[in-house]
mmCIF file with all atom_site columns, C-alpha atoms in Angstrom:
data_model
loop_
_atom_site.group_PDB
_atom_site.id
_atom_site.type_symbol
_atom_site.label_atom_id
_atom_site.label_alt_id
_atom_site.label_comp_id
_atom_site.label_asym_id
_atom_site.label_entity_id
_atom_site.label_seq_id
_atom_site.pdbx_PDB_ins_code
_atom_site.Cartn_x
_atom_site.Cartn_y
_atom_site.Cartn_z
_atom_site.occupancy
_atom_site.B_iso_or_equiv
_atom_site.pdbx_formal_charge
_atom_site.auth_seq_id
_atom_site.auth_comp_id
_atom_site.auth_asym_id
_atom_site.auth_atom_id
_atom_site.pdbx_PDB_model_num
ATOM 1   C CA . MET A 1 1   ? -17.535 -2.983  -14.307 1.00 54.00 ? 1   MET A CA 1
ATOM 2   C CA . ALA A 1 2   ? -14.860 -4.946  -12.513 1.00 66.00 ? 2   ALA A CA 1
ATOM 3   C CA . SER A 1 3   ? -14.003 -8.365  -13.872 1.00 86.00 ? 3   SER A CA 1
ATOM 4   C CA . LEU A 1 4   ? -14.354 -11.485 -11.766 1.00 87.00 ? 4   LEU A CA 1
ATOM 5   C CA . SER A 1 5   ? -10.569 -11.774 -11.430 1.00 84.00 ? 5   SER A CA 1
ATOM 6   C CA . HIS A 1 6   ? -10.369 -8.148  -10.202 1.00 81.00 ? 6   HIS A CA 1
ATOM 7   C CA . ASN A 1 7   ? -13.074 -8.815  -7.618  1.00 83.00 ? 7   ASN A CA 1
ATOM 8   C CA . ILE A 1 8   ? -11.269 -11.960 -6.423  1.00 87.00 ? 8   ILE A CA 1
ATOM 9   C CA . GLU A 1 9   ? -7.968  -10.057 -6.283  1.00 82.00 ? 9   GLU A CA 1
ATOM 10  C CA . TYR A 1 10  ? -9.608  -7.241  -4.311  1.00 83.00 ? 10  TYR A CA 1
ATOM 11  C CA . PHE A 1 11  ? -11.267 -9.672  -1.903  1.00 86.00 ? 11  PHE A CA 1
ATOM 12  C CA . ALA A 1 12  ? -7.949  -11.472 -1.281  1.00 86.00 ? 12  ALA A CA 1
ATOM 13  C CA . THR A 1 13  ? -6.187  -8.126  -0.726  1.00 84.00 ? 13  THR A CA 1
ATOM 14  C CA . PHE A 1 14  ? -8.953  -6.879  1.571   1.00 86.00 ? 14  PHE A CA 1
ATOM 15  C CA . LEU A 1 15  ? -8.991  -10.140 3.553   1.00 89.00 ? 15  LEU A CA 1
ATOM 16  C CA . GLY A 1 16  ? -5.185  -10.207 3.819   1.00 87.00 ? 16  GLY A CA 1
ATOM 17  C CA . THR A 1 17  ? -5.248  -6.614  5.077   1.00 87.00 ? 17  THR A CA 1
ATOM 18  C CA . LYS A 1 18  ? -7.862  -7.436  7.727   1.00 89.00 ? 18  LYS A CA 1
ATOM 19  C CA . ILE A 1 19  ? -5.879  -10.466 8.900   1.00 92.00 ? 19  ILE A CA 1
ATOM 20  C CA . ALA A 1 20  ? -2.595  -8.517  8.999   1.00 90.00 ? 20  ALA A CA 1
ATOM 21  C CA . ARG A 1 21  ? -4.131  -5.658  10.955  1.00 88.00 ? 21  ARG A CA 1
ATOM 22  C CA . SER A 1 22  ? -5.509  -8.075  13.574  1.00 92.00 ? 22  SER A CA 1
ATOM 23  C CA . LEU A 1 23  ? -2.112  -9.665  14.277  1.00 92.00 ? 23  LEU A CA 1
ATOM 24  C CA . SER A 1 24  ? 0.711   -8.613  16.560  1.00 90.00 ? 24  SER A CA 1
ATOM 25  C CA . HIS A 1 25  ? 3.778   -7.111  14.903  1.00 85.00 ? 25  HIS A CA 1
ATOM 26  C CA . ARG A 1 26  ? 5.617   -10.453 15.136  1.00 91.00 ? 26  ARG A CA 1
ATOM 27  C CA . GLY A 1 27  ? 2.580   -12.389 13.902  1.00 94.00 ? 27  GLY A CA 1
ATOM 28  C CA . ALA A 1 28  ? 2.167   -10.017 10.975  1.00 91.00 ? 28  ALA A CA 1
ATOM 29  C CA . ASP A 1 29  ? 5.840   -10.446 10.073  1.00 92.00 ? 29  ASP A CA 1
ATOM 30  C CA . ARG A 1 30  ? 5.439   -14.234 10.060  1.00 95.00 ? 30  ARG A CA 1
ATOM 31  C CA . PHE A 1 31  ? 2.260   -13.916 7.994   1.00 95.00 ? 31  PHE A CA 1
ATOM 32  C CA . GLY A 1 32  ? 4.118   -11.799 5.425   1.00 94.00 ? 32  GLY A CA 1
ATOM 33  C CA . ALA A 1 33  ? 7.002   -14.277 5.235   1.00 96.00 ? 33  ALA A CA 1
ATOM 34  C CA . PHE A 1 34  ? 4.475   -17.104 4.792   1.00 96.00 ? 34  PHE A CA 1
ATOM 35  C CA . LEU A 1 35  ? 2.712   -15.252 1.974   1.00 94.00 ? 35  LEU A CA 1
ATOM 36  C CA . GLY A 1 36  ? 6.041   -14.583 0.267   1.00 95.00 ? 36  GLY A CA 1
ATOM 37  C CA . SER A 1 37  ? 6.930   -18.277 0.478   1.00 97.00 ? 37  SER A CA 1
ATOM 38  C CA . LEU A 1 38  ? 3.505   -19.188 -0.862  1.00 96.00 ? 38  LEU A CA 1
ATOM 39  C CA . PHE A 1 39  ? 3.886   -16.811 -3.827  1.00 94.00 ? 39  PHE A CA 1
ATOM 40  C CA . TYR A 1 40  ? 7.392   -18.169 -4.462  1.00 97.00 ? 40  TYR A CA 1
ATOM 41  C CA . THR A 1 41  ? 5.892   -21.641 -4.744  1.00 96.00 ? 41  THR A CA 1
ATOM 42  C CA . LEU A 1 42  ? 2.757   -20.731 -6.710  1.00 94.00 ? 42  LEU A CA 1
ATOM 43  C CA . ILE A 1 43  ? 3.868   -18.021 -9.130  1.00 92.00 ? 43  ILE A CA 1
ATOM 44  C CA . ALA A 1 44  ? 6.428   -19.861 -11.250 1.00 94.00 ? 44  ALA A CA 1
ATOM 45  C CA . SER A 1 45  ? 6.630   -17.147 -13.913 1.00 94.00 ? 45  SER A CA 1
ATOM 46  C CA . ARG A 1 46  ? 7.715   -14.481 -11.387 1.00 92.00 ? 46  ARG A CA 1
ATOM 47  C CA . ARG A 1 47  ? 10.077  -16.909 -9.658  1.00 96.00 ? 47  ARG A CA 1
ATOM 48  C CA . LYS A 1 48  ? 11.731  -17.689 -13.009 1.00 96.00 ? 48  LYS A CA 1
ATOM 49  C CA . ILE A 1 49  ? 12.169  -13.967 -13.798 1.00 96.00 ? 49  ILE A CA 1
ATOM 50  C CA . ALA A 1 50  ? 13.705  -13.316 -10.363 1.00 95.00 ? 50  ALA A CA 1
ATOM 51  C CA . ILE A 1 51  ? 16.116  -16.242 -10.715 1.00 96.00 ? 51  ILE A CA 1
ATOM 52  C CA . GLU A 1 52  ? 17.151  -15.100 -14.195 1.00 95.00 ? 52  GLU A CA 1
ATOM 53  C CA . ASN A 1 53  ? 17.760  -11.551 -12.957 1.00 95.00 ? 53  ASN A CA 1
ATOM 54  C CA . ILE A 1 54  ? 19.948  -12.747 -10.092 1.00 94.00 ? 54  ILE A CA 1
ATOM 55  C CA . GLU A 1 55  ? 21.841  -15.045 -12.464 1.00 94.00 ? 55  GLU A CA 1
ATOM 56  C CA . LYS A 1 56  ? 22.494  -12.092 -14.790 1.00 94.00 ? 56  LYS A CA 1
ATOM 57  C CA . ALA A 1 57  ? 23.635  -9.887  -11.919 1.00 93.00 ? 57  ALA A CA 1
ATOM 58  C CA . MET A 1 58  ? 25.851  -12.471 -10.236 1.00 91.00 ? 58  MET A CA 1
ATOM 59  C CA . GLY A 1 59  ? 27.223  -14.382 -13.227 1.00 85.00 ? 59  GLY A CA 1
ATOM 60  C CA . ASP A 1 60  ? 29.071  -17.496 -12.115 1.00 89.00 ? 60  ASP A CA 1
ATOM 61  C CA . GLN A 1 61  ? 29.725  -16.254 -8.581  1.00 95.00 ? 61  GLN A CA 1
ATOM 62  C CA . LEU A 1 62  ? 26.848  -18.236 -7.044  1.00 94.00 ? 62  LEU A CA 1
ATOM 63  C CA . SER A 1 63  ? 25.563  -21.762 -7.456  1.00 94.00 ? 63  SER A CA 1
ATOM 64  C CA . TYR A 1 64  ? 22.042  -22.326 -8.697  1.00 93.00 ? 64  TYR A CA 1
ATOM 65  C CA . GLU A 1 65  ? 21.076  -23.467 -5.180  1.00 95.00 ? 65  GLU A CA 1
ATOM 66  C CA . GLN A 1 66  ? 22.378  -20.199 -3.713  1.00 96.00 ? 66  GLN A CA 1
ATOM 67  C CA . ILE A 1 67  ? 20.438  -18.209 -6.310  1.00 95.00 ? 67  ILE A CA 1
ATOM 68  C CA . GLU A 1 68  ? 17.253  -20.141 -5.500  1.00 95.00 ? 68  GLU A CA 1
ATOM 69  C CA . SER A 1 69  ? 17.788  -19.483 -1.788  1.00 96.00 ? 69  SER A CA 1
ATOM 70  C CA . ILE A 1 70  ? 18.269  -15.747 -2.394  1.00 96.00 ? 70  ILE A CA 1
ATOM 71  C CA . THR A 1 71  ? 15.178  -15.670 -4.608  1.00 96.00 ? 71  THR A CA 1
ATOM 72  C CA . ARG A 1 72  ? 13.095  -17.402 -1.936  1.00 97.00 ? 72  ARG A CA 1
ATOM 73  C CA . GLU A 1 73  ? 14.239  -14.832 0.639   1.00 95.00 ? 73  GLU A CA 1
ATOM 74  C CA . VAL A 1 74  ? 13.436  -11.979 -1.765  1.00 93.00 ? 74  VAL A CA 1
ATOM 75  C CA . PHE A 1 75  ? 9.866   -13.283 -2.064  1.00 95.00 ? 75  PHE A CA 1
ATOM 76  C CA . ARG A 1 76  ? 9.621   -13.621 1.734   1.00 95.00 ? 76  ARG A CA 1
ATOM 77  C CA . ASN A 1 77  ? 10.883  -10.047 2.167   1.00 91.00 ? 77  ASN A CA 1
ATOM 78  C CA . ILE A 1 78  ? 8.386   -8.707  -0.371  1.00 88.00 ? 78  ILE A CA 1
ATOM 79  C CA . GLY A 1 79  ? 5.623   -10.528 1.541   1.00 91.00 ? 79  GLY A CA 1
ATOM 80  C CA . ARG A 1 80  ? 6.789   -8.877  4.765   1.00 91.00 ? 80  ARG A CA 1
ATOM 81  C CA . THR A 1 81  ? 6.914   -5.470  3.090   1.00 85.00 ? 81  THR A CA 1
ATOM 82  C CA . LEU A 1 82  ? 3.383   -5.829  1.744   1.00 84.00 ? 82  LEU A CA 1
ATOM 83  C CA . ILE A 1 83  ? 2.061   -6.842  5.150   1.00 88.00 ? 83  ILE A CA 1
ATOM 84  C CA . GLU A 1 84  ? 3.863   -3.924  6.835   1.00 84.00 ? 84  GLU A CA 1
ATOM 85  C CA . PHE A 1 85  ? 2.216   -1.665  4.272   1.00 80.00 ? 85  PHE A CA 1
ATOM 86  C CA . THR A 1 86  ? -1.246  -3.026  5.061   1.00 82.00 ? 86  THR A CA 1
ATOM 87  C CA . ARG A 1 87  ? -0.647  -2.177  8.717   1.00 82.00 ? 87  ARG A CA 1
ATOM 88  C CA . PHE A 1 88  ? -0.145  1.549   8.081   1.00 76.00 ? 88  PHE A CA 1
ATOM 89  C CA . GLY A 1 89  ? -2.331  3.368   10.539  1.00 69.00 ? 89  GLY A CA 1
ATOM 90  C CA . LYS A 1 90  ? -1.624  0.745   13.218  1.00 71.00 ? 90  LYS A CA 1
ATOM 91  C CA . ILE A 1 91  ? 1.998   1.856   13.492  1.00 69.00 ? 91  ILE A CA 1
ATOM 92  C CA . ASP A 1 92  ? 2.431   5.012   15.571  1.00 68.00 ? 92  ASP A CA 1
ATOM 93  C CA . LEU A 1 93  ? 4.345   7.750   13.767  1.00 68.00 ? 93  LEU A CA 1
ATOM 94  C CA . GLU A 1 94  ? 6.858   7.787   16.627  1.00 70.00 ? 94  GLU A CA 1
ATOM 95  C CA . ARG A 1 95  ? 7.486   4.040   16.179  1.00 73.00 ? 95  ARG A CA 1
ATOM 96  C CA . VAL A 1 96  ? 8.510   4.588   12.566  1.00 76.00 ? 96  VAL A CA 1
ATOM 97  C CA . GLY A 1 97  ? 11.796  6.064   13.796  1.00 74.00 ? 97  GLY A CA 1
ATOM 98  C CA . GLU A 1 98  ? 12.446  2.796   15.635  1.00 74.00 ? 98  GLU A CA 1
ATOM 99  C CA . ILE A 1 99  ? 11.638  0.660   12.585  1.00 75.00 ? 99  ILE A CA 1
ATOM 100 C CA . VAL A 1 100 ? 13.375  2.626   9.818   1.00 77.00 ? 100 VAL A CA 1
ATOM 101 C CA . GLU A 1 101 ? 17.132  2.943   9.740   1.00 78.00 ? 101 GLU A CA 1
ATOM 102 C CA . GLY A 1 102 ? 17.419  6.057   7.606   1.00 77.00 ? 102 GLY A CA 1
ATOM 103 C CA . HIS A 1 103 ? 20.464  8.049   6.622   1.00 79.00 ? 103 HIS A CA 1
ATOM 104 C CA . GLY A 1 104 ? 20.945  11.368  4.863   1.00 80.00 ? 104 GLY A CA 1
ATOM 105 C CA . ALA A 1 105 ? 18.070  13.419  6.278   1.00 82.00 ? 105 ALA A CA 1
ATOM 106 C CA . GLU A 1 106 ? 20.606  16.181  6.962   1.00 86.00 ? 106 GLU A CA 1
ATOM 107 C CA . TYR A 1 107 ? 20.958  16.740  3.192   1.00 86.00 ? 107 TYR A CA 1
ATOM 108 C CA . PHE A 1 108 ? 17.223  17.171  2.875   1.00 81.00 ? 108 PHE A CA 1
ATOM 109 C CA . LYS A 1 109 ? 17.227  19.570  5.826   1.00 85.00 ? 109 LYS A CA 1
ATOM 110 C CA . SER A 1 110 ? 20.066  21.572  4.274   1.00 89.00 ? 110 SER A CA 1
ATOM 111 C CA . ALA A 1 111 ? 18.228  21.883  0.955   1.00 86.00 ? 111 ALA A CA 1
ATOM 112 C CA . LEU A 1 112 ? 15.065  23.108  2.697   1.00 84.00 ? 112 LEU A CA 1
ATOM 113 C CA . GLU A 1 113 ? 17.032  25.627  4.786   1.00 88.00 ? 113 GLU A CA 1
ATOM 114 C CA . LYS A 1 114 ? 18.384  27.053  1.512   1.00 91.00 ? 114 LYS A CA 1
ATOM 115 C CA . GLY A 1 115 ? 14.820  27.487  0.250   1.00 88.00 ? 115 GLY A CA 1
ATOM 116 C CA . LYS A 1 116 ? 15.034  24.482  -2.049  1.00 82.00 ? 116 LYS A CA 1
ATOM 117 C CA . GLY A 1 117 ? 13.217  21.228  -2.105  1.00 75.00 ? 117 GLY A CA 1
ATOM 118 C CA . GLY A 1 118 ? 14.520  17.753  -2.453  1.00 74.00 ? 118 GLY A CA 1
ATOM 119 C CA . LEU A 1 119 ? 13.815  14.625  -4.368  1.00 75.00 ? 119 LEU A CA 1
ATOM 120 C CA . VAL A 1 120 ? 14.339  11.271  -2.733  1.00 71.00 ? 120 VAL A CA 1
ATOM 121 C CA . VAL A 1 121 ? 14.688  8.365   -5.112  1.00 72.00 ? 121 VAL A CA 1
ATOM 122 C CA . THR A 1 122 ? 14.785  4.885   -3.703  1.00 69.00 ? 122 THR A CA 1
ATOM 123 C CA . ALA A 1 123 ? 14.879  1.392   -5.066  1.00 67.00 ? 123 ALA A CA 1
ATOM 124 C CA . HIS A 1 124 ? 12.606  -1.326  -3.789  1.00 65.00 ? 124 HIS A CA 1
ATOM 125 C CA . PHE A 1 125 ? 14.998  -2.087  -0.971  1.00 67.00 ? 125 PHE A CA 1
ATOM 126 C CA . GLY A 1 126 ? 13.277  -2.774  2.290   1.00 71.00 ? 126 GLY A CA 1
ATOM 127 C CA . ASN A 1 127 ? 9.964   -1.064  2.846   1.00 75.00 ? 127 ASN A CA 1
ATOM 128 C CA . TRP A 1 128 ? 10.136  1.894   0.472   1.00 72.00 ? 128 TRP A CA 1
ATOM 129 C CA . GLU A 1 129 ? 6.655   3.028   1.538   1.00 74.00 ? 129 GLU A CA 1
ATOM 130 C CA . LEU A 1 130 ? 7.791   3.276   5.143   1.00 77.00 ? 130 LEU A CA 1
ATOM 131 C CA . LEU A 1 131 ? 10.753  5.439   4.096   1.00 77.00 ? 131 LEU A CA 1
ATOM 132 C CA . GLY A 1 132 ? 8.384   8.273   3.148   1.00 76.00 ? 132 GLY A CA 1
ATOM 133 C CA . THR A 1 133 ? 6.683   7.910   6.494   1.00 78.00 ? 133 THR A CA 1
ATOM 134 C CA . TRP A 1 134 ? 10.097  8.230   8.167   1.00 80.00 ? 134 TRP A CA 1
ATOM 135 C CA . PHE A 1 135 ? 10.569  11.612  6.437   1.00 78.00 ? 135 PHE A CA 1
ATOM 136 C CA . ALA A 1 136 ? 7.097   12.668  7.559   1.00 78.00 ? 136 ALA A CA 1
ATOM 137 C CA . GLN A 1 137 ? 7.966   11.600  11.131  1.00 79.00 ? 137 GLN A CA 1
ATOM 138 C CA . LEU A 1 138 ? 10.987  13.912  10.928  1.00 81.00 ? 138 LEU A CA 1
ATOM 139 C CA . GLY A 1 139 ? 8.602   16.748  10.012  1.00 81.00 ? 139 GLY A CA 1
ATOM 140 C CA . TYR A 1 140 ? 9.149   16.980  6.250   1.00 78.00 ? 140 TYR A CA 1
ATOM 141 C CA . PRO A 1 141 ? 6.237   17.159  3.810   1.00 73.00 ? 141 PRO A CA 1
ATOM 142 C CA . ILE A 1 142 ? 6.157   14.162  1.497   1.00 74.00 ? 142 ILE A CA 1
ATOM 143 C CA . ASP A 1 143 ? 4.385   13.400  -1.754  1.00 75.00 ? 143 ASP A CA 1
ATOM 144 C CA . TYR A 1 144 ? 4.629   10.025  -3.470  1.00 73.00 ? 144 TYR A CA 1
ATOM 145 C CA . LEU A 1 145 ? 4.930   9.429   -7.179  1.00 75.00 ? 145 LEU A CA 1
ATOM 146 C CA . VAL A 1 146 ? 3.431   5.995   -7.704  1.00 76.00 ? 146 VAL A CA 1
ATOM 147 C CA . GLY A 1 147 ? 1.934   4.053   -10.564 1.00 78.00 ? 147 GLY A CA 1
ATOM 148 C CA . THR A 1 148 ? -1.729  3.156   -10.713 1.00 83.00 ? 148 THR A CA 1
ATOM 149 C CA . GLN A 1 149 ? -2.613  -0.479  -10.145 1.00 80.00 ? 149 GLN A CA 1
ATOM 150 C CA . HIS A 1 150 ? -4.470  -2.250  -12.931 1.00 81.00 ? 150 HIS A CA 1
ATOM 151 C CA . ASN A 1 151 ? -7.233  -3.144  -10.478 1.00 81.00 ? 151 ASN A CA 1
ATOM 152 C CA . GLU A 1 152 ? -9.074  0.067   -9.502  1.00 84.00 ? 152 GLU A CA 1
ATOM 153 C CA . LYS A 1 153 ? -10.451 -1.414  -6.266  1.00 81.00 ? 153 LYS A CA 1
ATOM 154 C CA . VAL A 1 154 ? -7.010  -2.566  -5.121  1.00 77.00 ? 154 VAL A CA 1
ATOM 155 C CA . ASP A 1 155 ? -5.559  0.803   -6.156  1.00 82.00 ? 155 ASP A CA 1
ATOM 156 C CA . ARG A 1 156 ? -8.078  2.653   -3.953  1.00 83.00 ? 156 ARG A CA 1
ATOM 157 C CA . LEU A 1 157 ? -7.262  0.322   -1.049  1.00 77.00 ? 157 LEU A CA 1
ATOM 158 C CA . LEU A 1 158 ? -3.522  0.977   -1.475  1.00 77.00 ? 158 LEU A CA 1
ATOM 159 C CA . MET A 1 159 ? -4.017  4.744   -1.676  1.00 79.00 ? 159 MET A CA 1
ATOM 160 C CA . LYS A 1 160 ? -6.054  4.620   1.538   1.00 77.00 ? 160 LYS A CA 1
ATOM 161 C CA . ARG A 1 161 ? -3.220  2.795   3.293   1.00 70.00 ? 161 ARG A CA 1
ATOM 162 C CA . ARG A 1 162 ? -0.739  5.463   2.132   1.00 73.00 ? 162 ARG A CA 1
ATOM 163 C CA . SER A 1 163 ? -2.957  8.208   3.519   1.00 71.00 ? 163 SER A CA 1
ATOM 164 C CA . ASP A 1 164 ? -3.328  6.350   6.844   1.00 65.00 ? 164 ASP A CA 1
ATOM 165 C CA . MET A 1 165 ? 0.249   7.226   7.782   1.00 62.00 ? 165 MET A CA 1
#
């Protein structure tokens, strides 16, 4: 049986998805940026980890204020990415080519022409979920290797969104 916190988390995810899917593209982008800013403010433990990671990566090259600004923008971008993800199924497959700036599909094509497959590995840079959709839009079969969310209800909702594209 799902815990109360899992039910609340699912309800918030479900409600956020419904709101995002009712908005225009621009409105949804603003909503995602707002959510990212909200999470930046509310989730101090994650904010602290992000700041520490940027400090480790950048050393003394940036001031603390610059690192905080970058961290805030990272949270805003993650919010946008999550909202874009919730809108899968509302984005036409043809539009994906307009949204995604992808490079290197020719290597994938070459591997397939030689009777081989390919493995695309990507970091969480931009909307990594949309990248797979870009390959599908180009006509290549795609399978995702993803982790299971700790909340089964949220996990089912996320898997449905992936199958919507």
